[in-house]
Coordinates of C-alpha atoms in Angstrom, one line a residue:
M1 CA 9.3 -48.8 -35.3
S2 CA 11.7 -46.0 -34.4
T3 CA 10.8 -43.3 -31.9
L4 CA 11.0 -39.8 -33.2
D5 CA 13.9 -37.8 -31.9
I6 CA 12.1 -34.6 -31.1
N7 CA 15.3 -32.7 -30.3
F8 CA 16.8 -33.6 -33.7
V9 CA 13.5 -32.6 -35.4
R10 CA 13.3 -29.2 -33.8
S11 CA 17.0 -28.6 -34.6
Q12 CA 15.9 -28.6 -38.3
F13 CA 13.5 -25.6 -37.8
P14 CA 15.0 -22.2 -37.2
A15 CA 11.8 -20.9 -35.7
F16 CA 12.5 -22.8 -32.5
Y17 CA 15.6 -20.7 -32.1
E18 CA 14.1 -17.4 -33.0
P19 CA 14.2 -15.1 -29.9
S20 CA 10.8 -13.5 -30.7
L21 CA 9.1 -16.9 -30.6
Q22 CA 10.6 -18.2 -27.3
E23 CA 8.0 -19.3 -24.8
Q24 CA 5.4 -19.3 -27.6
A25 CA 3.8 -22.7 -28.4
F26 CA 2.6 -22.9 -32.0
F27 CA -0.8 -24.5 -32.3
E28 CA -2.1 -23.1 -35.7
N29 CA -0.1 -25.5 -37.9
A30 CA -3.2 -26.4 -39.9
G31 CA -3.0 -22.8 -41.2
G32 CA 0.7 -23.1 -42.2
S33 CA 3.7 -24.8 -40.7
Y34 CA 7.1 -23.5 -39.7
T35 CA 9.7 -23.9 -42.5
C36 CA 12.5 -26.4 -42.3
K37 CA 16.1 -25.3 -42.7
P38 CA 16.8 -27.2 -45.9
V39 CA 14.0 -25.3 -47.6
L40 CA 15.2 -22.0 -46.3
D41 CA 18.8 -22.8 -47.4
R42 CA 17.7 -23.6 -50.9
L43 CA 15.5 -20.5 -51.1
T44 CA 18.3 -18.3 -50.0
R45 CA 20.7 -19.9 -52.4
Y46 CA 18.3 -19.5 -55.3
Y47 CA 17.7 -15.8 -54.6
T48 CA 21.3 -15.1 -54.1
Q49 CA 23.0 -17.3 -56.8
R50 CA 20.3 -18.4 -59.3
K51 CA 17.8 -15.5 -59.6
V52 CA 17.8 -15.5 -63.4
Q53 CA 15.5 -16.9 -66.0
P54 CA 16.0 -20.7 -65.8
Y55 CA 16.9 -23.2 -68.5
A56 CA 19.3 -21.1 -70.6
P57 CA 22.8 -22.4 -71.3
Y58 CA 24.7 -20.0 -69.0
E59 CA 25.7 -21.5 -65.7
A60 CA 23.4 -19.7 -63.2
S61 CA 20.4 -20.3 -65.5
R62 CA 21.3 -24.0 -66.0
L63 CA 21.6 -24.6 -62.3
A64 CA 18.3 -22.7 -61.7
G65 CA 16.5 -25.0 -64.1
E66 CA 18.2 -28.1 -62.6
E67 CA 17.1 -27.2 -59.1
M68 CA 13.5 -26.8 -60.3
D69 CA 13.6 -30.1 -62.0
E70 CA 15.2 -31.7 -59.0
A71 CA 12.3 -30.6 -56.8
R72 CA 9.7 -32.0 -59.1
A73 CA 11.5 -35.3 -59.5
R74 CA 12.3 -35.9 -55.9
M75 CA 8.9 -34.9 -54.5
A76 CA 7.1 -37.0 -57.2
A77 CA 9.3 -40.0 -56.2
I78 CA 8.3 -39.6 -52.6
L79 CA 4.6 -39.4 -53.6
G80 CA 4.9 -42.6 -55.7
V81 CA 4.1 -41.0 -59.0
E82 CA 5.9 -40.1 -62.3
T83 CA 7.9 -36.9 -62.3
D84 CA 5.7 -35.1 -64.9
E85 CA 2.5 -36.1 -63.0
L86 CA 3.4 -33.5 -60.3
S87 CA 2.9 -29.8 -61.0
F88 CA 3.3 -26.7 -58.9
G89 CA 1.0 -23.6 -58.7
P90 CA 0.6 -20.5 -56.5
S91 CA -1.8 -22.3 -54.1
T92 CA -4.1 -25.3 -53.8
T93 CA -7.2 -23.1 -54.2
Q94 CA -5.8 -21.6 -57.5
N95 CA -4.8 -25.1 -58.7
T96 CA -8.3 -26.3 -58.1
Y97 CA -9.9 -23.4 -60.0
V98 CA -7.6 -24.2 -63.0
L99 CA -8.7 -27.9 -62.8
A100 CA -12.4 -26.8 -62.6
Q101 CA -11.9 -24.8 -65.8
A102 CA -10.5 -27.9 -67.5
F103 CA -13.4 -30.0 -66.4
R104 CA -15.9 -27.3 -67.5
Q105 CA -14.5 -27.6 -71.0
W106 CA -14.4 -31.4 -71.0
M107 CA -17.8 -32.3 -69.5
Q108 CA -21.2 -32.1 -71.1
P109 CA -24.3 -30.5 -69.6
G110 CA -26.2 -33.1 -67.6
E111 CA -23.0 -34.9 -66.4
A112 CA -22.3 -34.8 -62.7
I113 CA -19.6 -34.0 -60.1
I114 CA -19.9 -35.2 -56.5
V115 CA -18.6 -32.9 -53.8
T116 CA -18.9 -33.1 -50.0
N117 CA -19.9 -30.7 -47.3
Q118 CA -16.9 -31.9 -45.3
D119 CA -14.4 -30.0 -47.4
H120 CA -12.6 -26.7 -47.0
E121 CA -14.1 -24.4 -49.5
A122 CA -11.1 -24.8 -51.9
N123 CA -12.2 -28.3 -52.9
S124 CA -15.9 -27.5 -53.0
G125 CA -16.6 -24.0 -54.3
P126 CA -14.7 -24.2 -57.6
W127 CA -16.6 -27.4 -58.5
R128 CA -20.0 -26.1 -57.3
R129 CA -19.7 -23.1 -59.6
L130 CA -19.8 -25.5 -62.6
A131 CA -23.5 -25.8 -61.9
D132 CA -23.8 -22.5 -63.8
E133 CA -22.6 -24.4 -66.9
G134 CA -25.3 -27.0 -66.7
I135 CA -23.2 -29.6 -64.8
E136 CA -25.1 -31.4 -62.0
I137 CA -23.5 -31.0 -58.6
R138 CA -24.4 -33.8 -56.1
E139 CA -23.5 -33.4 -52.4
W140 CA -22.1 -36.3 -50.4
Q141 CA -23.2 -35.2 -46.9
I142 CA -21.5 -35.8 -43.6
D143 CA -23.2 -37.3 -40.5
P144 CA -24.3 -34.2 -38.6
E145 CA -23.3 -35.6 -35.3
T146 CA -19.9 -37.2 -36.0
G147 CA -18.9 -35.3 -39.2
S148 CA -18.0 -38.6 -40.9
L149 CA -18.4 -39.4 -44.5
K150 CA -20.0 -42.8 -45.1
P151 CA -18.9 -44.7 -48.2
M152 CA -22.3 -46.3 -48.5
D153 CA -23.8 -42.8 -48.9
L154 CA -21.4 -42.2 -51.8
E155 CA -22.5 -45.4 -53.5
N156 CA -26.1 -44.1 -53.5
L157 CA -25.0 -41.0 -55.4
L158 CA -23.0 -42.7 -58.1
D159 CA -24.3 -43.5 -61.6
G160 CA -23.1 -43.4 -65.2
N161 CA -23.4 -39.6 -65.3
V162 CA -20.8 -38.9 -62.6
R163 CA -17.4 -37.9 -64.0
L164 CA -15.6 -36.8 -60.8
V165 CA -15.8 -37.4 -57.1
C166 CA -14.1 -34.8 -54.9
F167 CA -13.4 -35.3 -51.2
P168 CA -10.8 -34.5 -48.5
H169 CA -8.2 -36.9 -47.2
C170 CA -9.2 -35.3 -43.9
S171 CA -11.2 -32.1 -43.1
N172 CA -9.4 -29.1 -41.7
V173 CA -11.9 -28.9 -38.8
I174 CA -13.3 -32.5 -38.4
G175 CA -9.9 -34.1 -38.7
E176 CA -11.0 -37.7 -39.3
I177 CA -8.9 -39.5 -41.9
N178 CA -11.0 -40.7 -44.7
P179 CA -10.3 -44.1 -46.3
V180 CA -9.0 -42.8 -49.6
T181 CA -8.2 -46.2 -51.2
E182 CA -11.7 -47.6 -50.4
I183 CA -13.5 -44.4 -51.6
T184 CA -11.4 -44.2 -54.8
A185 CA -12.2 -47.9 -55.6
I186 CA -15.9 -47.2 -55.2
A187 CA -15.8 -44.2 -57.5
H188 CA -13.5 -45.9 -60.1
A189 CA -15.9 -48.9 -60.2
A190 CA -18.7 -46.5 -61.3
G191 CA -16.5 -45.0 -64.0
A192 CA -15.7 -41.7 -62.1
F193 CA -12.4 -40.0 -61.6
V194 CA -11.3 -38.9 -58.1
C195 CA -9.9 -35.6 -56.7
V196 CA -8.6 -35.7 -53.2
D197 CA -7.8 -32.6 -51.2
G198 CA -4.8 -33.6 -49.1
V199 CA -4.0 -30.2 -47.6
S200 CA -4.9 -31.2 -44.1
Y201 CA -3.3 -34.6 -44.3
A202 CA 0.0 -34.1 -46.0
P203 CA 1.6 -32.1 -43.1
H204 CA 1.5 -35.3 -41.1
G205 CA 3.4 -37.4 -43.6
F206 CA 3.6 -37.4 -47.4
P207 CA 1.2 -40.0 -48.7
N208 CA 2.1 -42.5 -51.4
V209 CA -0.4 -41.2 -53.9
G210 CA 0.4 -44.0 -56.3
D211 CA -0.6 -46.6 -53.8
L212 CA -3.7 -44.7 -52.6
G213 CA -5.0 -44.5 -56.2
P214 CA -6.7 -41.2 -56.8
D215 CA -6.4 -39.4 -60.1
I216 CA -5.8 -36.0 -58.5
Y217 CA -4.1 -35.3 -55.2
L218 CA -3.6 -31.7 -54.0
F219 CA -1.7 -30.3 -51.0
S220 CA 0.0 -27.1 -50.0
A221 CA 3.8 -27.0 -49.5
Y222 CA 3.6 -24.1 -47.0
K223 CA 1.8 -26.5 -44.7
T224 CA 4.4 -29.3 -45.2
Y225 CA 7.4 -27.2 -44.0
G226 CA 8.0 -25.7 -47.4
P227 CA 7.5 -22.6 -49.5
H228 CA 4.2 -21.1 -50.5
Q229 CA 3.3 -23.4 -53.3
G230 CA 0.4 -25.6 -54.2
C231 CA 1.4 -29.1 -55.2
M232 CA -0.9 -31.0 -57.6
V233 CA -0.6 -34.6 -58.7
I234 CA -2.6 -35.4 -61.9
R235 CA -2.2 -39.0 -63.1
R236 CA -1.3 -39.3 -66.7
T237 CA -4.6 -40.8 -68.0
L238 CA -6.7 -38.0 -66.8
G239 CA -4.1 -35.3 -67.3
E240 CA -3.8 -36.0 -71.0
M241 CA -7.5 -36.3 -71.4
L242 CA -8.4 -32.9 -70.0
P243 CA -8.0 -29.7 -72.1
N244 CA -4.7 -27.9 -71.9
Q245 CA -4.9 -24.8 -69.6
G246 CA -1.4 -23.6 -70.3
H247 CA 0.2 -21.9 -73.3
Y248 CA -0.7 -23.9 -76.4
F249 CA 3.0 -24.7 -77.2
N250 CA 3.3 -26.3 -73.7
G251 CA 0.3 -28.6 -74.2
D252 CA 2.5 -31.7 -74.7
V253 CA 4.2 -31.3 -71.4
L254 CA 2.0 -32.8 -68.7
Y255 CA 3.2 -30.7 -65.7
Q256 CA 2.7 -27.5 -67.7
R257 CA -0.8 -28.2 -68.9
F258 CA -2.4 -27.0 -65.7
T259 CA 0.0 -24.1 -64.9
P260 CA -1.4 -21.2 -67.0
A261 CA 0.8 -18.5 -65.4
G262 CA 4.6 -18.4 -65.1
P263 CA 5.6 -20.5 -62.1
D264 CA 7.5 -19.2 -59.1
H265 CA 10.9 -20.5 -60.0
A266 CA 12.6 -19.9 -56.6
Q267 CA 9.8 -21.5 -54.6
I268 CA 9.7 -24.5 -56.9
A269 CA 13.4 -25.0 -56.5
A270 CA 13.2 -24.6 -52.7
S271 CA 10.5 -27.4 -52.6
A272 CA 13.4 -29.9 -53.0
G273 CA 14.2 -29.0 -49.4
M274 CA 11.1 -30.9 -48.3
A275 CA 12.7 -34.0 -49.9
D276 CA 16.0 -33.1 -48.1
Y277 CA 14.1 -33.1 -44.8
V278 CA 12.6 -36.5 -45.4
D279 CA 16.1 -37.8 -46.1
L280 CA 17.4 -36.2 -42.9
L281 CA 14.7 -37.9 -40.9
C282 CA 15.3 -41.3 -42.5
D283 CA 19.1 -41.1 -42.1
H284 CA 19.0 -39.9 -38.5
H285 CA 16.5 -42.6 -37.5
S286 CA 18.3 -45.4 -39.4
G287 CA 15.5 -45.7 -41.9
P288 CA 15.5 -47.5 -45.2
T289 CA 18.1 -46.6 -47.8
G290 CA 16.2 -47.6 -50.9
E291 CA 13.5 -46.0 -53.0
A292 CA 12.2 -42.5 -52.2
A293 CA 8.7 -43.7 -51.7
E294 CA 9.8 -46.2 -49.1
R295 CA 11.8 -43.5 -47.3
G296 CA 8.8 -41.2 -47.5
S297 CA 6.6 -43.9 -45.9
F298 CA 9.1 -44.4 -43.1
A299 CA 9.1 -40.6 -42.3
H300 CA 5.3 -40.6 -42.5
D301 CA 5.0 -43.4 -40.0
L302 CA 7.6 -41.8 -37.7
M303 CA 5.6 -38.5 -37.7
R304 CA 2.2 -40.1 -37.2
S305 CA 3.3 -42.3 -34.3
H306 CA 4.6 -39.2 -32.4
E307 CA 1.5 -37.2 -33.2
V308 CA -0.9 -39.9 -32.1
A309 CA 0.9 -40.3 -28.8
L310 CA 0.6 -36.5 -28.1
L311 CA -2.9 -36.2 -29.5
Q312 CA -4.8 -38.8 -27.4
P313 CA -4.3 -37.0 -24.1
L314 CA -5.4 -33.7 -25.6
L315 CA -8.6 -35.4 -27.0
D316 CA -9.2 -37.1 -23.6
A317 CA -8.9 -33.7 -21.9
V318 CA -11.5 -31.9 -23.9
K319 CA -14.0 -34.6 -25.1
D320 CA -16.1 -34.6 -21.9
R321 CA -15.9 -30.9 -20.9
N322 CA -19.1 -29.1 -20.2
A323 CA -19.8 -26.3 -22.8
V324 CA -17.2 -27.8 -25.1
R325 CA -18.0 -29.9 -28.2
L326 CA -15.2 -31.8 -29.7
I327 CA -15.7 -31.8 -33.5
G328 CA -14.9 -35.3 -34.9
T329 CA -13.7 -38.5 -33.4
S330 CA -11.9 -38.7 -30.0
D331 CA -9.7 -41.6 -31.3
A332 CA -6.3 -40.2 -32.1
S333 CA -5.4 -43.1 -34.4
H334 CA -8.2 -42.2 -36.8
R335 CA -7.6 -38.4 -37.1
A336 CA -5.0 -35.8 -37.8
P337 CA -3.9 -33.6 -34.8
T338 CA -6.2 -30.8 -35.9
V339 CA -8.6 -30.3 -33.1
A340 CA -11.6 -28.0 -33.4
L341 CA -13.7 -27.1 -30.4
A342 CA -17.2 -25.6 -30.5
L343 CA -17.7 -23.4 -27.5
N344 CA -20.6 -21.5 -25.9
R345 CA -18.9 -18.2 -26.9
N346 CA -16.9 -16.6 -29.7
A347 CA -14.0 -18.8 -30.5
E348 CA -11.8 -16.0 -31.8
A349 CA -12.0 -14.2 -28.4
V350 CA -10.9 -17.5 -26.7
A351 CA -7.9 -17.7 -29.1
A352 CA -7.0 -14.2 -28.1
D353 CA -7.2 -15.2 -24.4
L354 CA -4.8 -18.1 -25.0
T355 CA -2.1 -15.6 -26.2
G356 CA -1.7 -14.7 -22.5
Y357 CA -0.5 -18.2 -21.9
G358 CA 1.9 -18.3 -24.8
I359 CA -0.4 -20.3 -27.0
M360 CA -0.6 -19.4 -30.7
A361 CA -4.0 -20.8 -31.9
G362 CA -6.9 -19.7 -34.1
G363 CA -10.6 -19.1 -33.9
G364 CA -13.1 -18.8 -36.7
D365 CA -14.6 -20.8 -39.5
F366 CA -11.3 -21.6 -41.3
Y367 CA -13.1 -21.6 -44.7
A368 CA -15.1 -24.6 -43.5
V369 CA -18.5 -22.9 -43.3
R370 CA -20.3 -25.9 -44.9
P371 CA -19.1 -28.6 -42.5
L372 CA -19.6 -26.4 -39.4
T373 CA -23.1 -25.5 -40.5
A374 CA -24.0 -29.1 -41.3
M375 CA -22.9 -30.0 -37.7
G376 CA -25.0 -27.3 -36.2
V377 CA -22.1 -25.0 -35.3
D378 CA -22.7 -21.2 -35.9
P379 CA -19.9 -20.1 -38.3
D380 CA -20.0 -16.6 -36.8
Q381 CA -19.1 -18.0 -33.4
G382 CA -16.6 -20.4 -35.1
V383 CA -14.5 -23.0 -33.4
L384 CA -11.3 -22.8 -31.5
R385 CA -8.7 -24.8 -33.5
V386 CA -5.5 -26.2 -32.0
S387 CA -3.4 -28.0 -34.5
F388 CA 0.1 -29.4 -34.3
T389 CA 2.6 -31.5 -36.2
H390 CA 5.4 -33.9 -35.4
Y391 CA 7.7 -31.1 -34.3
T392 CA 5.5 -30.3 -31.4
S393 CA 6.9 -31.4 -28.0
Q394 CA 5.3 -32.9 -24.9
Q395 CA 6.2 -29.7 -23.1
E396 CA 4.1 -27.7 -25.5
I397 CA 1.2 -30.0 -25.2
D398 CA 1.4 -29.6 -21.4
Q399 CA 1.5 -25.8 -21.8
L400 CA -1.6 -26.0 -24.0
L401 CA -3.5 -28.3 -21.6
N402 CA -2.8 -26.0 -18.6
A403 CA -4.0 -23.0 -20.7
L404 CA -7.2 -24.7 -21.7
D405 CA -7.9 -25.6 -18.1
D406 CA -8.0 -21.8 -17.4
V407 CA -9.8 -20.5 -20.5
L408 CA -12.4 -23.1 -21.2

């Protein structure tokens, strides 16, 4: 396995060369990542050279449409799905609300959806609201001590009435990586479809959704080094079964069925820059030269190995502190580098204290009121969340650890 060249990685992110950000270590990546240069270059090119209605025969329009199509094709290939199984929307939350509307029209009163109390509200609230339409909502609950979801508990909730099981690839406060393939197999065996919120996982390496097996996979491009778009995979069998949510004359185009509003042309086109970045990582690290999914897997493993190496010392430094409760597992290999700490005081105030040490972090509930409440954490006090990605350096981790020694 190659070792990540952190200097090369950081050279691809202009933020690290921005004078106003010097000496500032960014640890709120779970809220949104820095943007890589290939995305910025494509966005600038689109706005300066292609800012016209796409798909017309004149040159600027033709190129605009081709760049949008390129983004969908290349990102779908990395994700291991067909091109038209990937659609873009304004945000993951908005995409989920559109999906919930489709399921509302498709399901019958008395049928059921399973949600968790581990999720960010975006993959919980839209589904829970369907209870108003007579759809039964069942809650797959976390262990209140560890925050874990146990597959056995899911099995006890499943029966012939369940049409959909919704859960996160990992929580944005608990961080533990859920076994998507195992959970999906359990749900499919009971005749249910599966919706996975990958927003907190995808920044740490694009998953091969085709191999994982869920019917829906959602993530946010602005957290995966890209523009502010929600990316949504809907596999064909389910996508063609659900009622069309777009214009009636677009109903036979799978990726347009769940995009009721006009898409953001420039940001979709710029999303191809995320694929450019995967290619840059592969080529620089002498990765595979074959299929896009294989190259995506190589980049994923490269990112994860770097993150795990940096994460374990951080977990070790906080797990046994007095007046600090580490939310989730202390084993770096089983979690994302999103570390939430419940303190004996207001977390937002502690995040403010960290700014004096050049640490950019967050405090609050992070739209994860349900899991925090289930684990006995007061959402008003919130948690201090420090989150990073593969472009974080050892020097920044050291800066964080020194700051935490002083403020905790």
